[in-house]
mmCIF file of C-alpha atoms in Angstrom:
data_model
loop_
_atom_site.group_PDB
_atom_site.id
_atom_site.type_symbol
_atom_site.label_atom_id
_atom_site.label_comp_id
_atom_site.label_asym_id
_atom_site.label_seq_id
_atom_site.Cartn_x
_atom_site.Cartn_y
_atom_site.Cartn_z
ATOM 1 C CA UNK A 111 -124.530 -48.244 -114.079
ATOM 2 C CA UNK A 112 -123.740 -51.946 -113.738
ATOM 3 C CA UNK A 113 -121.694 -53.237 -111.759
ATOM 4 C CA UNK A 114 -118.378 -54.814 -113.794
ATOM 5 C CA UNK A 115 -118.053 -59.141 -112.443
ATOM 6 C CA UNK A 116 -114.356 -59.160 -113.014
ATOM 7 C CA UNK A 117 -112.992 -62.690 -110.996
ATOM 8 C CA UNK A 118 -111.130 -60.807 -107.444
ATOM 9 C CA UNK A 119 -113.157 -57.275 -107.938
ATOM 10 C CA UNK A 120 -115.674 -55.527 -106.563
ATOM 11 C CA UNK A 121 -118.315 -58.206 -108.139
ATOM 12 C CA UNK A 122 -117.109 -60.941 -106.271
ATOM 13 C CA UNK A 123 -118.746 -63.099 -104.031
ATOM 14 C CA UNK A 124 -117.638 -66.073 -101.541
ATOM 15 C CA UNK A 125 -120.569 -69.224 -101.141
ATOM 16 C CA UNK A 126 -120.035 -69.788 -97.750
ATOM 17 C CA UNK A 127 -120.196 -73.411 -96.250
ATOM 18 C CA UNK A 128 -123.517 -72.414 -94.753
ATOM 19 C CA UNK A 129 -124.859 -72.136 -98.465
ATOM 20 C CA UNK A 130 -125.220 -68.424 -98.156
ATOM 21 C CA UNK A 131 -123.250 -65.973 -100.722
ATOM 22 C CA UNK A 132 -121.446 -62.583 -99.638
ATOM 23 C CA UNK A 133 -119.688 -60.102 -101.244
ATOM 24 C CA UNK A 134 -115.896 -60.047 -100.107
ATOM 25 C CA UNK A 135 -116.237 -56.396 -99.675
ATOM 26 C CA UNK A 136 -118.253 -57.442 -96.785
ATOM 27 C CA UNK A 137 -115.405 -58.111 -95.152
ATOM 28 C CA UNK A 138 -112.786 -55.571 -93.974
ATOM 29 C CA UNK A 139 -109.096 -56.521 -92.083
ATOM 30 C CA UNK A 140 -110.691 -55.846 -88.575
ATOM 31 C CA UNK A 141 -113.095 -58.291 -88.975
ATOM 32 C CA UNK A 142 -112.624 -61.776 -86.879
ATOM 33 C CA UNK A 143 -116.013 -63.342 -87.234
ATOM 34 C CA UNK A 144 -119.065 -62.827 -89.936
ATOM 35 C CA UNK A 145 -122.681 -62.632 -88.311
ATOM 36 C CA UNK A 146 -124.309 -64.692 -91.373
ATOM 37 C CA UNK A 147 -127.962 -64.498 -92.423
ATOM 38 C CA UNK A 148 -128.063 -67.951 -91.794
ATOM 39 C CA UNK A 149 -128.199 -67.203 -88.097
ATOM 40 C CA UNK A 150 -125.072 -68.299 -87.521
ATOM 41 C CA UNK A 151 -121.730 -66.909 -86.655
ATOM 42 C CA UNK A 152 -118.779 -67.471 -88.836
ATOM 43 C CA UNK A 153 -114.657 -67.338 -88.332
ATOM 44 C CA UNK A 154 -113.351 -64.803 -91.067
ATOM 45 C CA UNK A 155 -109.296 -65.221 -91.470
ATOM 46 C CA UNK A 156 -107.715 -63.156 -94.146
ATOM 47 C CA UNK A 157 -104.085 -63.048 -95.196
ATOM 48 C CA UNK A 158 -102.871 -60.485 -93.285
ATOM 49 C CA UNK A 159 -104.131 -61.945 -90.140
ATOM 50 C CA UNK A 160 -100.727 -62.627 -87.966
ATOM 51 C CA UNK A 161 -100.616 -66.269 -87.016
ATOM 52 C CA UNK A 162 -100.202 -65.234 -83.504
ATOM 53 C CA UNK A 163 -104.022 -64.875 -83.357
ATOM 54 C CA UNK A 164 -104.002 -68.797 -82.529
ATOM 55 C CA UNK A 165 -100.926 -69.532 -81.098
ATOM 56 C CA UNK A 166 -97.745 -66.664 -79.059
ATOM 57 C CA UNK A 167 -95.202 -65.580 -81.340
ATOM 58 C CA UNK A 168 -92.754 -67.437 -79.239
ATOM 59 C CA UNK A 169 -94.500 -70.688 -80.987
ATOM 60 C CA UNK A 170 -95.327 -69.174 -84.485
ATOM 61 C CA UNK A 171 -91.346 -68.504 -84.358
ATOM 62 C CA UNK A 172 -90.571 -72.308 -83.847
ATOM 63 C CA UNK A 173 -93.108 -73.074 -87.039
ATOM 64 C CA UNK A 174 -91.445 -70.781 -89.052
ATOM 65 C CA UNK A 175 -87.578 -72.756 -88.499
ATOM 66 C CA UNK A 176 -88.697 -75.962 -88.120
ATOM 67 C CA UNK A 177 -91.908 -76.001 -90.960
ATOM 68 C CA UNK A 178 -90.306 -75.698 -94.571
ATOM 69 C CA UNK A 179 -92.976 -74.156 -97.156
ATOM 70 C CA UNK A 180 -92.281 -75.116 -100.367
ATOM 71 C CA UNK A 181 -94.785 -72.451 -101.795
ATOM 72 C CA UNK A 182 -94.689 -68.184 -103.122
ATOM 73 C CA UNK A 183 -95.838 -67.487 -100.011
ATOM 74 C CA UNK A 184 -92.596 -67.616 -97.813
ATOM 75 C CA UNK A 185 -92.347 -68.449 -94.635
ATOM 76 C CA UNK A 186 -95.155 -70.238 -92.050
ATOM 77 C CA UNK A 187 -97.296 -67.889 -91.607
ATOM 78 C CA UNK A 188 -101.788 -67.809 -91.824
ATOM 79 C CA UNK A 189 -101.952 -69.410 -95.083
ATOM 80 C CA UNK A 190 -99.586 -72.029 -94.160
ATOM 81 C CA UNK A 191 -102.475 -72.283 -90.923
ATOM 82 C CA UNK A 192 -105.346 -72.490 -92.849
ATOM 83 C CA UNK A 193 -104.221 -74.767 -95.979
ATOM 84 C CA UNK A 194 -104.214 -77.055 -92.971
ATOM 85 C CA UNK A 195 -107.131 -76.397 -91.806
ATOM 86 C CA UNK A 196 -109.032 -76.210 -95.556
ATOM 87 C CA UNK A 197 -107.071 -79.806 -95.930
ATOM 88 C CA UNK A 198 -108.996 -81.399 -92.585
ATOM 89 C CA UNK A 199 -112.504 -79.711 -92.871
ATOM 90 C CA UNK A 200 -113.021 -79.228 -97.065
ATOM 91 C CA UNK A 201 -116.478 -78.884 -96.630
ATOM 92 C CA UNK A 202 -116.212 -76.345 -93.720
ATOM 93 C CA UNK A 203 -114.263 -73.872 -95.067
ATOM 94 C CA UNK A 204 -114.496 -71.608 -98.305
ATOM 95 C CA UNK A 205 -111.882 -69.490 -99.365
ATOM 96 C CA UNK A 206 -111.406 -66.766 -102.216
ATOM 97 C CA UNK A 207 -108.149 -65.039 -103.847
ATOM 98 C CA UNK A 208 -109.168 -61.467 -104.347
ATOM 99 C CA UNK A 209 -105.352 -60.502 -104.858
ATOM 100 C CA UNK A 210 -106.676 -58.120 -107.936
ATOM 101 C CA UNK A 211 -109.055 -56.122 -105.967
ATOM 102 C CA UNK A 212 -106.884 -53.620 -104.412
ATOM 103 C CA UNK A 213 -109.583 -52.107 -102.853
ATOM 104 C CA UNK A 214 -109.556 -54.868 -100.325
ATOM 105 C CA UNK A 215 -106.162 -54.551 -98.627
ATOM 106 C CA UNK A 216 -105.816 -58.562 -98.528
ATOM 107 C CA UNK A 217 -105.386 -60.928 -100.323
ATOM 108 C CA UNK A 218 -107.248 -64.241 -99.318
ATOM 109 C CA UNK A 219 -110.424 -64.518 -97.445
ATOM 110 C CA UNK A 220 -111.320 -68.093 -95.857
ATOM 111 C CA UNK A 221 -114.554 -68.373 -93.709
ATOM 112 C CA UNK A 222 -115.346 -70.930 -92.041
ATOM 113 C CA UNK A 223 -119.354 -72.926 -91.061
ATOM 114 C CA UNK A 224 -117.827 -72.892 -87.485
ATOM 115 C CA UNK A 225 -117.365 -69.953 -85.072
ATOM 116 C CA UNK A 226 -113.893 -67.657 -84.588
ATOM 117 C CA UNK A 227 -113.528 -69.747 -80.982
ATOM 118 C CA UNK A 228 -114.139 -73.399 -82.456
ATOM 119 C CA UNK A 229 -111.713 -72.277 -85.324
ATOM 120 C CA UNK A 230 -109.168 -71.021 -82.900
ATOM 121 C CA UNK A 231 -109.235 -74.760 -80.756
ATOM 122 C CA UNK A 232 -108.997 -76.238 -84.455
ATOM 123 C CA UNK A 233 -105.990 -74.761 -85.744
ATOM 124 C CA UNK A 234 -104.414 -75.516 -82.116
ATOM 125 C CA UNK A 235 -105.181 -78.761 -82.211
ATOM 126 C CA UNK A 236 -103.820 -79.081 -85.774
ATOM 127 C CA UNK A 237 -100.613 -77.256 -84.520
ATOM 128 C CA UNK A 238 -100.334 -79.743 -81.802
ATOM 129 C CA UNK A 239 -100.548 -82.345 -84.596
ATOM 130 C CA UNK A 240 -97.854 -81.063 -86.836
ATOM 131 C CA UNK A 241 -95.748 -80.847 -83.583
ATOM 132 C CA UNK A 242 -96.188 -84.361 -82.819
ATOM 133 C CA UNK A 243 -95.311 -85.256 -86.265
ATOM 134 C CA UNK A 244 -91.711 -83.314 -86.111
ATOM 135 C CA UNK A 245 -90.979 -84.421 -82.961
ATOM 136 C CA UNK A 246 -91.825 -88.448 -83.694
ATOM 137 C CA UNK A 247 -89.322 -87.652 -86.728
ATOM 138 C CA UNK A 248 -86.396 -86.721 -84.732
ATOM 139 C CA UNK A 249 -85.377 -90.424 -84.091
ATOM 140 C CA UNK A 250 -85.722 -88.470 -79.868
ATOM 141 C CA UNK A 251 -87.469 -91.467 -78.094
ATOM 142 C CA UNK A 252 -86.646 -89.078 -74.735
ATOM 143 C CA UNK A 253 -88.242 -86.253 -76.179
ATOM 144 C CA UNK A 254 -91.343 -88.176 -77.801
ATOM 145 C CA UNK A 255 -92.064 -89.357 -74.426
ATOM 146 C CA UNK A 256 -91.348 -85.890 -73.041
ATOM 147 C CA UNK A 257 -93.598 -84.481 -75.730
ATOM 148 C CA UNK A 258 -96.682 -86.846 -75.349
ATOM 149 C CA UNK A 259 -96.612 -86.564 -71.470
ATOM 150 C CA UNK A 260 -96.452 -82.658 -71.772
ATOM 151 C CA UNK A 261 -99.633 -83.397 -74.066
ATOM 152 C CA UNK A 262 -101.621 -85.180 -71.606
ATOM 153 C CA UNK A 263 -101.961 -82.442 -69.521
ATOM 154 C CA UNK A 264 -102.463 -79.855 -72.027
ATOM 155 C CA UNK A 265 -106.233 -78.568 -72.458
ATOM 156 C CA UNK A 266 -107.077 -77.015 -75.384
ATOM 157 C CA UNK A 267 -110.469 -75.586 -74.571
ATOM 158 C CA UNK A 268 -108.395 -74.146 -71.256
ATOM 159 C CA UNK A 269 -105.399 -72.615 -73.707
ATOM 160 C CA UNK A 270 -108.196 -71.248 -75.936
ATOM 161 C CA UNK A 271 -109.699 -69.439 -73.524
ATOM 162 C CA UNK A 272 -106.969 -68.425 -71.630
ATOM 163 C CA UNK A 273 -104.737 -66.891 -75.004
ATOM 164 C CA UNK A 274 -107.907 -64.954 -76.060
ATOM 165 C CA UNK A 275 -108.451 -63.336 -72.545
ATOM 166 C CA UNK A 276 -104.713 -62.199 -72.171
ATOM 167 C CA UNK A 277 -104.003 -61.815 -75.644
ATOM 168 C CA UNK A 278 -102.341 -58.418 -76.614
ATOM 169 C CA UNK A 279 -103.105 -57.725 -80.004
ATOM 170 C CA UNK A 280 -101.108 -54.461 -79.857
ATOM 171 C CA UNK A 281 -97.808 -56.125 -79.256
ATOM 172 C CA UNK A 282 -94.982 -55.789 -81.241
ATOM 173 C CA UNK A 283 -95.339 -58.780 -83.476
ATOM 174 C CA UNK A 284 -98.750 -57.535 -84.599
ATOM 175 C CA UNK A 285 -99.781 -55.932 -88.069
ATOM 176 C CA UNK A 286 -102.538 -53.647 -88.129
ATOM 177 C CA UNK A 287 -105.619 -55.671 -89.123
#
């Protein structure tokens, strides 16, 4: 029997950046990376993903006072993450809302032509931006200066590298993915 294509359900597919098309059942709330017939490797973020997959909590908790989201889907969180990242790289990243598949367990896939490490620099980089941007609006010439001279000696390659090798993804901030 065929196969209903109802938008969000079981029928639906995501055209990757690559120019490949998958099913989004292909892709399950484990799943940090998509090994694409293309022969290449790329990030898969969904929804439920905590946003302390890029950055520690400690951080994510400073985005979430200081970042007002004037959207349904409350406070800072991984869609907040990759709107910004969707806004920078259009043609990089494609996305899906499969809300009405409850099969899935998530709502929103986004996968991106680059890998889950070149994602993870991205969205820190883009963090980093945002911060600069708050800070240069808090009329703080001492902490601008304080701020940019931090940034000079901050690698984010090394911080990559680093938060994925000591990462706990079993802490207490974390939701089962």
């Amino acid at each position: 029997m065929a196969e209903p294509r109802v938008p969000g359900g079981r029928g639906a597919t995501l055209d990757l950046p690559c120019g490949e098309s998958v099913k989004t059942h292909a892709f399950d709330m484990g799943m940090r990376e998509y090994d694409c017939h293309c022969g290449d490797s790329h990030a898969v973020v969904l929804d439920v993903h905590p946003p302390s997959r890029f950055v520690p909590e400690f951080l994510v908790d400073v985005l979430r006072e200081t970042v007002d989201t004037a959207d349904d889907h409350g406070e800072f969180g991984t869609v907040h993450i990759m709107g910004v990242v969707m806004e920078e790289f259009p043609e990089e990243v494609a996305s899906k809302d499969v809300a009405e598949d409850p099969d899935l367990g998530y709502a929103m896939v986004w996968v991106t032509d680059f890998d889950s490490r070149r994602l993870h620099e991205v969205v820190v980089e883009l963090i980093v931006e945002l911060m600069e941007h708050a800070v240069s609006h808090a009329d703080d010439e001492d902490a601008m200066s304080r701020f940019e001279a931090d940034m000079l000696n901050f690698d984010v390659s090394e911080f990559v590298e680093q938060y994925r090798r000591e990462r706990d993804f079993t802490g207490p901030h974390d939701r089962p993915a």
